[in-house]
Coordinates of C-alpha atoms in Angstrom, one line a residue:
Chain U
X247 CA -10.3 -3.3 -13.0
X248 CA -12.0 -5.6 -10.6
X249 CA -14.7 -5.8 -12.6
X250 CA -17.6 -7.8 -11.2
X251 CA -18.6 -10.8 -13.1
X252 CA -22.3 -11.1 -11.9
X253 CA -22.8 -14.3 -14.2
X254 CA -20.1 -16.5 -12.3
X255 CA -21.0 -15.4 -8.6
X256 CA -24.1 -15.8 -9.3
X257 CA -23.8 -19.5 -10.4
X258 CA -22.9 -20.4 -6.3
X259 CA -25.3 -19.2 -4.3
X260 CA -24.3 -17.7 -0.8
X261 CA -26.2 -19.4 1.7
X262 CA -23.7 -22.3 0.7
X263 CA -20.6 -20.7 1.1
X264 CA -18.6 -22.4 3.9
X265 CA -17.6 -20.4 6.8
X266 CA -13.8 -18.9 6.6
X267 CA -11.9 -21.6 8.3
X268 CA -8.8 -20.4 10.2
X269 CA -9.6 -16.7 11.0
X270 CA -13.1 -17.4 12.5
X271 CA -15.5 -14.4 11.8
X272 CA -17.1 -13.1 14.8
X273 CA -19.6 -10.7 15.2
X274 CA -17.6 -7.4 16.6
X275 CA -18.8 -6.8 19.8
X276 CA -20.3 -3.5 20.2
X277 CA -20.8 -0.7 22.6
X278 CA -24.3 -1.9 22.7
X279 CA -24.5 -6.0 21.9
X280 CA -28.6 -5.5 21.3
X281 CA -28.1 -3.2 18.5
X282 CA -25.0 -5.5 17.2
X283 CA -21.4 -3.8 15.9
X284 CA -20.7 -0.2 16.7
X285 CA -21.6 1.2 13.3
X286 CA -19.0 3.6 11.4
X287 CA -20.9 5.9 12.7
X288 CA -21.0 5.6 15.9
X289 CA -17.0 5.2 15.8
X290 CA -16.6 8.1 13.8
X291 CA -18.3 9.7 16.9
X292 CA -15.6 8.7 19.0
X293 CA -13.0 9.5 16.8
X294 CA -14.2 12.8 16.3
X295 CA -14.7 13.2 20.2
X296 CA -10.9 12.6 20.2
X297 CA -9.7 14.8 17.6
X298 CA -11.8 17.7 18.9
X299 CA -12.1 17.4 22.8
X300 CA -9.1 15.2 23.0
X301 CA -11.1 12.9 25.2
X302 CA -9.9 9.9 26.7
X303 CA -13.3 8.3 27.3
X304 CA -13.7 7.9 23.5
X305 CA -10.3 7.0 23.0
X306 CA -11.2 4.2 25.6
X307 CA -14.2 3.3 23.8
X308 CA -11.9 3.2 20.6
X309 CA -9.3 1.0 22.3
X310 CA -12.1 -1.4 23.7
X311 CA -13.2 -2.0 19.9
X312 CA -10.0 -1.9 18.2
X313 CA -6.9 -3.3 20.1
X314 CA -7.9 -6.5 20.3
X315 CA -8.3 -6.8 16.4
X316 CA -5.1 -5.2 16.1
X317 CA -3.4 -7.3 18.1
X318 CA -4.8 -10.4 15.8
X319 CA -4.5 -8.8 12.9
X320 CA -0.6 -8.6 13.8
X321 CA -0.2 -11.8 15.4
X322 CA -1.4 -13.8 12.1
X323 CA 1.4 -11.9 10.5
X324 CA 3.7 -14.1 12.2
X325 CA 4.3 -11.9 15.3
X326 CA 5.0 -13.4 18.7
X327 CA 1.7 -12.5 21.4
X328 CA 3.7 -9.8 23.0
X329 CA 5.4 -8.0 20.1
X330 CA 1.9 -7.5 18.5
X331 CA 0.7 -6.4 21.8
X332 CA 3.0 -3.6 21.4
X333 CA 2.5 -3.3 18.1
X334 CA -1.1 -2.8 18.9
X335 CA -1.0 -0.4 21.7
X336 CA 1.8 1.5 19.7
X337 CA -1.2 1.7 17.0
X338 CA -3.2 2.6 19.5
X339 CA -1.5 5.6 20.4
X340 CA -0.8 6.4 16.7
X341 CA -5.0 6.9 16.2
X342 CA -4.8 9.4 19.5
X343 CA -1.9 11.3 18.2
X344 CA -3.0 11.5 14.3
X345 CA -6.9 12.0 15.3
X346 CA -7.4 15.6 13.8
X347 CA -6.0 13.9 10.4
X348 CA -8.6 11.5 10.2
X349 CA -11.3 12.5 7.4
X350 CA -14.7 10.3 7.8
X351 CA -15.4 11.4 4.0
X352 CA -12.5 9.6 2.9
X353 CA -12.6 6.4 4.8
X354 CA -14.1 4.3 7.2
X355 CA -12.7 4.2 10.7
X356 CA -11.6 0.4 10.6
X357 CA -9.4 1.1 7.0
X358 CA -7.9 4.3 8.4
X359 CA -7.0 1.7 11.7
X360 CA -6.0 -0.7 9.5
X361 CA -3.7 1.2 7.3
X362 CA -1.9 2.3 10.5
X363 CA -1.8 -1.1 11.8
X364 CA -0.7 -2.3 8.3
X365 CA 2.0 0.5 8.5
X366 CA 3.2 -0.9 12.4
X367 CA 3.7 -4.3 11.0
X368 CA 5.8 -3.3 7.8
X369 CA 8.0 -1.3 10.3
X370 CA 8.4 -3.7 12.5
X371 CA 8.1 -6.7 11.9
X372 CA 10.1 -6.7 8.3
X373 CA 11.8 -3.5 9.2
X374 CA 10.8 -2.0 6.3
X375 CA 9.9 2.0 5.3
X376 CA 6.6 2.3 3.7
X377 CA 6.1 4.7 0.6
X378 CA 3.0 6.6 1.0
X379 CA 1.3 10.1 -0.9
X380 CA 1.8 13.0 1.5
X381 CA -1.6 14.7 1.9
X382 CA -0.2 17.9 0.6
X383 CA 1.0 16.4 -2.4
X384 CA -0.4 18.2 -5.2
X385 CA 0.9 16.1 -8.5
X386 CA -2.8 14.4 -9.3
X387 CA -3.9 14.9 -13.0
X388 CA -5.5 17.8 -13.2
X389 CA -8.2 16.0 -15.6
X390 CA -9.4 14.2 -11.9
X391 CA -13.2 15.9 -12.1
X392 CA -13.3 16.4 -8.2
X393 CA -12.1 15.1 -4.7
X394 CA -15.0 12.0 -4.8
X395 CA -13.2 10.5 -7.3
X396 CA -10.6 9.0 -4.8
X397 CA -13.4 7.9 -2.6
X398 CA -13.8 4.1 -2.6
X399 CA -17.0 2.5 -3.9
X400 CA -16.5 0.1 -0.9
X401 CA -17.4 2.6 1.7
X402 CA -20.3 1.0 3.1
X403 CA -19.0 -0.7 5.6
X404 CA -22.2 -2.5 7.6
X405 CA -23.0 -4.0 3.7
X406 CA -19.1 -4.5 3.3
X407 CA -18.7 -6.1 6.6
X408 CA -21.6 -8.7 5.6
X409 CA -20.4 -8.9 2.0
X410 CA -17.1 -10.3 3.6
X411 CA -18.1 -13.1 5.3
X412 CA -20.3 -14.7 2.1
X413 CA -17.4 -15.0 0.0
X414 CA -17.1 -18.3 -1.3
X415 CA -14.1 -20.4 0.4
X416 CA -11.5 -20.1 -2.1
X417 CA -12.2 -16.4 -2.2
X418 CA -12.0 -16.2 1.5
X419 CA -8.7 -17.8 1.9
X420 CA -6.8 -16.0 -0.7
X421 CA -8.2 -12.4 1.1
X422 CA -7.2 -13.6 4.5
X423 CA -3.4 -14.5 3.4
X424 CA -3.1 -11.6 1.7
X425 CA -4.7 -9.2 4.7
X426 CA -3.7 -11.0 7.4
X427 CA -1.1 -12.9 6.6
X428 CA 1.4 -10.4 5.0
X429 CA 1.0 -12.3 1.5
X430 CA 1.7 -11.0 -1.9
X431 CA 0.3 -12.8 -4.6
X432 CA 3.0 -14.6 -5.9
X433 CA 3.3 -15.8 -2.3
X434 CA -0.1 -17.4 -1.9
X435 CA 0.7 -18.9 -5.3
X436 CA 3.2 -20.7 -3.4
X437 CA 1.5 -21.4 -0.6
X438 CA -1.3 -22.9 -2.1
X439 CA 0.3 -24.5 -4.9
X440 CA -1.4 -22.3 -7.1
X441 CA -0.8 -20.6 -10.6
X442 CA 0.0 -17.5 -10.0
X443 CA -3.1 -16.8 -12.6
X444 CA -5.3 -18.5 -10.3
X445 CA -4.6 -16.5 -7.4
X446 CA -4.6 -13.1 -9.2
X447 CA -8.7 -14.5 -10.8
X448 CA -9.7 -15.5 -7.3
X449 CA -8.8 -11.9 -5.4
X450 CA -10.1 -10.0 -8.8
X451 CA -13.2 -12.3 -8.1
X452 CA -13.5 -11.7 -4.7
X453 CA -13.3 -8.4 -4.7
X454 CA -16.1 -7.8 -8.0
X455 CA -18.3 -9.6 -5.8
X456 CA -17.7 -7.7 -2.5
X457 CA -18.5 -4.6 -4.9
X458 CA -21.4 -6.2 -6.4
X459 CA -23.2 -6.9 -2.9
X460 CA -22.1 -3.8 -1.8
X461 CA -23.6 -1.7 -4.8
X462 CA -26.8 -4.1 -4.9
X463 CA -27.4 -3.3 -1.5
X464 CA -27.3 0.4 -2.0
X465 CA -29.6 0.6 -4.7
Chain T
X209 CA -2.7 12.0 -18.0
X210 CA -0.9 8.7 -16.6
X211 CA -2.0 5.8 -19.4
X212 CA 0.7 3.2 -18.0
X213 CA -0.9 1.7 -14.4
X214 CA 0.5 -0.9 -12.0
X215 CA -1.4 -4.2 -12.7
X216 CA -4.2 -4.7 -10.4
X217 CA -2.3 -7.0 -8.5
X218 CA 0.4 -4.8 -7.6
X219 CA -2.3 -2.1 -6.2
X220 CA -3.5 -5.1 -4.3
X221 CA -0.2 -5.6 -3.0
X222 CA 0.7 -2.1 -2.3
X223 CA -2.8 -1.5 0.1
X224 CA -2.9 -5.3 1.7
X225 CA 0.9 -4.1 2.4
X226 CA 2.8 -7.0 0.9
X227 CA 4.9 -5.4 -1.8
X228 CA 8.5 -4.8 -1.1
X229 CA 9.7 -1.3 -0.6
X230 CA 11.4 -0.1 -3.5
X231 CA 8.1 -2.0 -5.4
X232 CA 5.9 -0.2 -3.3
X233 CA 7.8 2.8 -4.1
X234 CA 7.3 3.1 -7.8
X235 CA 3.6 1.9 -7.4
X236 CA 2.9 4.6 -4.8
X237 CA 5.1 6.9 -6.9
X238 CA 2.5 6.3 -9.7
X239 CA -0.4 6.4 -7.5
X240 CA 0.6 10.0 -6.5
X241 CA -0.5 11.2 -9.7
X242 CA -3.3 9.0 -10.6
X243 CA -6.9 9.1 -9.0
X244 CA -8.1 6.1 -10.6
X245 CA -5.0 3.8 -8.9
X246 CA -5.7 6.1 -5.8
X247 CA -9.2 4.9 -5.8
X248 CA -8.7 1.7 -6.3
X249 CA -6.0 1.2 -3.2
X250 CA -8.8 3.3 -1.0
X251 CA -10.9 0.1 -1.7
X252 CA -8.6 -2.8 -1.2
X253 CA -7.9 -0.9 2.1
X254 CA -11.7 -0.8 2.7
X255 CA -11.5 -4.6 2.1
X256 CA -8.8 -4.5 4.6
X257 CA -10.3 -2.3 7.3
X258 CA -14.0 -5.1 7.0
X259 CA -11.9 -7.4 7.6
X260 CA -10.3 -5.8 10.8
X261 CA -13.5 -5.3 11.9
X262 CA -15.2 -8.4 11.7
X263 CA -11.8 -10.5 12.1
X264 CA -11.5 -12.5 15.5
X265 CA -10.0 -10.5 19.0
X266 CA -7.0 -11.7 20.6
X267 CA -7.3 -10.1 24.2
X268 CA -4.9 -8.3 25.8
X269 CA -3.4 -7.9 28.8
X270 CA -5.1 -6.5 31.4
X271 CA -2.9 -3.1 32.0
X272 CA -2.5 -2.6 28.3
X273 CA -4.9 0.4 28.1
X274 CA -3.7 2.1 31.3
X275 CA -0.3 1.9 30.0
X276 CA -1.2 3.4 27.0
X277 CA -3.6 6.0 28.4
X278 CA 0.2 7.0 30.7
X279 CA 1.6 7.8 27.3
X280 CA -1.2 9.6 25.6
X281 CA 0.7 13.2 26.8
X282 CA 3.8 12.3 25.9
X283 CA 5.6 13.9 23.6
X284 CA 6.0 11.9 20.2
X285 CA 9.3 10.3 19.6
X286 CA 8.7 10.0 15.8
X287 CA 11.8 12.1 14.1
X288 CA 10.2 14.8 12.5
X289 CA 9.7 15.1 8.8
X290 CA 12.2 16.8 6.8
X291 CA 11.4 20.2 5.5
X292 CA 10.6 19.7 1.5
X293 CA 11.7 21.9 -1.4
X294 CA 9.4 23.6 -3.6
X295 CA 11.6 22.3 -6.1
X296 CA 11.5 19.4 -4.7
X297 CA 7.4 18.8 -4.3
X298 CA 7.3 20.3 -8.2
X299 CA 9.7 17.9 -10.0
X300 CA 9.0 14.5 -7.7
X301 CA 5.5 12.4 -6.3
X302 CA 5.7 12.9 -2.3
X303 CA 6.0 9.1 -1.9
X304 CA 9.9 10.3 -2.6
X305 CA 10.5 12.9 -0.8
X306 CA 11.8 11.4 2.2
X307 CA 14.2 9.6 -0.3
X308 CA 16.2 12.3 -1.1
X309 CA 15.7 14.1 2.3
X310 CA 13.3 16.7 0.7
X311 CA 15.5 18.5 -1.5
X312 CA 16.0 17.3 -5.0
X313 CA 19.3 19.8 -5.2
X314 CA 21.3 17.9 -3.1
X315 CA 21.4 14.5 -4.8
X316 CA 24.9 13.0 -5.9
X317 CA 24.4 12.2 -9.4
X318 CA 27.0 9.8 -11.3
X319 CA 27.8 10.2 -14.4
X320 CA 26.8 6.7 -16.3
X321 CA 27.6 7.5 -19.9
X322 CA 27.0 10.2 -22.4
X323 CA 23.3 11.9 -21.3
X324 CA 22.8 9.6 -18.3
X325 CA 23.6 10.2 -14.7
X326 CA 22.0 8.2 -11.8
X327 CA 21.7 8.1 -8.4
X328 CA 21.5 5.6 -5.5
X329 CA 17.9 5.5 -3.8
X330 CA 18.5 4.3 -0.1
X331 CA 16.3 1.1 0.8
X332 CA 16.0 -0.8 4.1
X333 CA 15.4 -4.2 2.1
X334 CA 17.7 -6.6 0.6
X335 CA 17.4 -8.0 -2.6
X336 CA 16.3 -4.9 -5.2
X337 CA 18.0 -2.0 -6.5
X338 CA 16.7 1.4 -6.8
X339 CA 18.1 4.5 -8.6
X340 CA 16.9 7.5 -9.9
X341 CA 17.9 8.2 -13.6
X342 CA 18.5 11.6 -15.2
X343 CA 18.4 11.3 -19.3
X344 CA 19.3 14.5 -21.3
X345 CA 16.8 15.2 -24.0
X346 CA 17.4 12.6 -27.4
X347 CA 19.7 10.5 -25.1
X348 CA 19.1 6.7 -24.7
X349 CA 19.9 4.3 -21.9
X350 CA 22.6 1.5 -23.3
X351 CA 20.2 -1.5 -24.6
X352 CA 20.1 -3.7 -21.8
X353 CA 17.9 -6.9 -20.4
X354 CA 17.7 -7.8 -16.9
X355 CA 17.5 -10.7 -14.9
X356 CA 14.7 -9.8 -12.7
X357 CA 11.8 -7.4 -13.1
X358 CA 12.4 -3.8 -13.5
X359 CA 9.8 -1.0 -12.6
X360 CA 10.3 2.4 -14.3
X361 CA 8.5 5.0 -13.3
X362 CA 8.4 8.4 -15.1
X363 CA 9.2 11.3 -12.4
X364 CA 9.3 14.3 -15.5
X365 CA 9.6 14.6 -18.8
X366 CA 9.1 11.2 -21.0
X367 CA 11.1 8.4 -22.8
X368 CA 10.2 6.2 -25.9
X369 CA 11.5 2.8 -25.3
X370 CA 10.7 1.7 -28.9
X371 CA 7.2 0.3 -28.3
X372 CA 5.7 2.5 -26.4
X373 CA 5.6 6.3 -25.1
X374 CA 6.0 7.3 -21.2
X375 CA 5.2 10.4 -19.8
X376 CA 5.7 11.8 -16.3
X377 CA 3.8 9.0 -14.1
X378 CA 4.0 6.1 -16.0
X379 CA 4.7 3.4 -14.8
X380 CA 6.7 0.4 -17.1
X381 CA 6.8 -3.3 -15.5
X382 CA 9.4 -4.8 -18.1
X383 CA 10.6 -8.1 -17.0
X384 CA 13.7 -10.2 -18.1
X385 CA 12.5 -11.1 -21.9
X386 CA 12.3 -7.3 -22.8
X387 CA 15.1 -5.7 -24.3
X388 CA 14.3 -2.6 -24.5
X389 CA 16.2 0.7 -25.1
X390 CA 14.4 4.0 -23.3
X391 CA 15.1 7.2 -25.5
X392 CA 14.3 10.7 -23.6
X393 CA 12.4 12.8 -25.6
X394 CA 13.7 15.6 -27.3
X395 CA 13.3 18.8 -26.0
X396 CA 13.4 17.7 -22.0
X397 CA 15.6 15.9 -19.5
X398 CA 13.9 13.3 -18.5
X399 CA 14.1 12.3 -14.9
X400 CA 13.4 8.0 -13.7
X401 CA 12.9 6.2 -10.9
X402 CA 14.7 2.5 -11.8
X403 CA 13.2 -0.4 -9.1
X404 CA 15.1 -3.9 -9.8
X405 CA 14.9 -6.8 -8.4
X406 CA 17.8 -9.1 -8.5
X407 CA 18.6 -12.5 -8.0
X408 CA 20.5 -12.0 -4.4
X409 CA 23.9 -13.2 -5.9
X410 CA 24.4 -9.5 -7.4
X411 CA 23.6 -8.1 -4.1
X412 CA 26.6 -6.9 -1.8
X413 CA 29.3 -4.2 -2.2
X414 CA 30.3 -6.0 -5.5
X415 CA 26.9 -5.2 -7.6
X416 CA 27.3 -1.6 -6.7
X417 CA 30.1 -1.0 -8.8
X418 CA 28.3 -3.0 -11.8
X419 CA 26.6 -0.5 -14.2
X420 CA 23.0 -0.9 -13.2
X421 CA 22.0 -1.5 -16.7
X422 CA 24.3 -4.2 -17.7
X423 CA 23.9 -7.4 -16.5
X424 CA 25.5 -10.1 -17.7

């Protein structure tokens, strides 16, 4: 599953790869601009600053970086400005109150963000419960060799974060739609005037080559 | 050992957060039991969580973090989580607990013909139908097709549905052109969860009163 296919990316070389259009991708703006984007680590700082000392400064810190990418993330869903404002500060307040649960083994700050975000938006804006694995569910096969093996290859999020925005231009759409857009497949098939093979190739593709760069980079 | 996994597309679905609920339900349901699908939703929501981060801002307004920071003591208003059976977290994946308000015991099966009983899931969206299914061992589900796409997912014990074997996790995408015919195995009852999505015209008080499994 998502296999990479080295011998097709490879065939369109990066450097030419059109900007995203539509969702312009910005540098994240940092605690400290020299040094670019707060790295993971330095957010993981502040979360665990929150989780342990309960301390507003790092939630402030946290809020700075993440609200406003919240509040796009939900306002490309379809969202009016001031419903995902609340939906963003509501998230906001969901990373204070569920701090201790956040585990900087098993994700980065920005997924563990995003999957509340994601979570907000379900709720709210299509009204909709969301099934999810309770952490003390214990039904995993009991062949799974240890704990690591739910951790994502994808982890590396400075190489991840670059990997992102050198995806070619069909690629790029098709991720934005479905991450930002509240798309399922079948529904950028639509969109797009797609087959619904096409779309399903073009995410599978995008992602094997977000793993690729990702797993060059760390060799 | 799961061997029947939601489609790569459905994970996608299920982590970018664009499946439907009772969908979501049976892939989450699956994913419960299966590192591999676990691992693989971890890093569609890494995918997501990049492109959070490198995604454009949309500011906000200028009191928005002192009016959060005035509700950071406040006491949370989320209901709190019913209390879960042991029975309960042994015989179903936690993704249904809250489903059956964490205890398995007090579910209202129907009876559905000889072997089968079922039982109404709740959902907050239109347009699918979910049931749980209880099969005695050696009993079959009436032969049926559908109209839509039907996701089965094996909660305990296992069914043969004449092609293939499924065991407790597996998860079965059949869609209209399969007519199938699910046999419990012998020996244990063998407990479903049923997702299908229907063509809205059989939604509505009428379509409750239709056998699930016969649609004409």
């Amino acid at each position: 599953m998502f296999e990479a296919e080295p011998a097709v990316l490879s065939a369109r070389p990066s450097s030419s790869a059109p900007p995203m259009s539509g969702v312009r991708m910005t540098e994240p703006k940092g605690a400290s601009a020299s040094s670019g984007p707060p790295a993971n680590k330095e957010l993981v700082g502040l979360m665990s600053a929150v989780a342990e000392k309960r301390s507003r400064e790092a939630f402030a810190g946290l809020f700075e970086h993440f609200a406003p990418r919240v509040k796009s993330f939900i306002m490309r869903a379809g969202a009016a400005p001031d419903v995902a404002e609340e939906l963003a500060q509501e998230t906001m307040l969901m990373v204070w109150r569920k701090a201790a649960s956040f585990d900087a083994s098993k994700a980065a700050v920005s997924t563990w963000v995003f999957t509340i975000a994601r979570n907000k938006r379900i709720d709210r804006l299509r009204r909709e419960n969301r099934p999810e694995i309770d952490p003390e569910d214990l039904k995993l096969d009991s062949e799974t060799p240890d704990p690591a093996a739910a951790v994502s290859a994808l982890q590396n999020r400075s190489i991840l974060e670059t990997a992102i925005k050198d995806l070619t231009e069909d690629q790029a759409r098709v991720i934005r739609m479905a991450f930002y857009e509240d798309k399922s497949h079948s529904a950028i098939a639509e969109e797009l005037g797609l087959p619904l093979g096409t779309v399903k190739s073009r995410i599978r593709l995008a992602l094997g080559r977000l793993r690729t760069m990702v797993e060059q980079d760390e060799v | 050992m799961t061997i029947h996994h939601p489609s790569e597309d459905l994970l996608f679905d299920y982590a970018a957060g664009s499946l439907p609920e009772p969908v979501a339900l049976a892939v989450a349901g699956h994913a419960a039991h299966c590192a591999g699908c676990q691992r693989r939703i971890r890093e569609i929501e890494d995918v997501g969580g990049a492109a959070l981060e490198t995604a454009e801002t949309a500011a906000l307004s200028a009191h928005a973090l002192d009016a959060v920071m005035a509700r950071l003591d406040a006491p949370a208003e989320e209901p709190a989580k019913p209390e879960v059976t042991a029975e309960t977290r042994a015989a179903l994946p936690s993704p249904l607990w809250p489903y059956v308000g964490g205890d398995i015991g007090k579910i209202r099966w129907k009876r559905k013909g000889k072997g089968i009983e079922t039982a109404d899931v709740p959902l907050s969206c239109g347009g699918y139908s979910a049931h749980l299914l209880r099969i005695q061992p050696g009993h079959s589900v009436p032969v049926h097709t559908h109209r839509g796409t039907e996701y089965t997912l094996v909660l305990k014990g296992a069914y043969h549905d004449g092609a293939e074997h499924y065991a407790a996790g597996d998860l079965q995408v059949a869609d209209a052109s399969l007519n199938h015919q699910p046999v419990a195995d012998p020996g244990e009852v063998c407990l479903c969860l049923a997702v299908l999505d229907e063509p809205l015209r059989f939604t509505g008080p009428v379509a409750r009163y239709l056998n699930p499994f016969i649609r004409l």
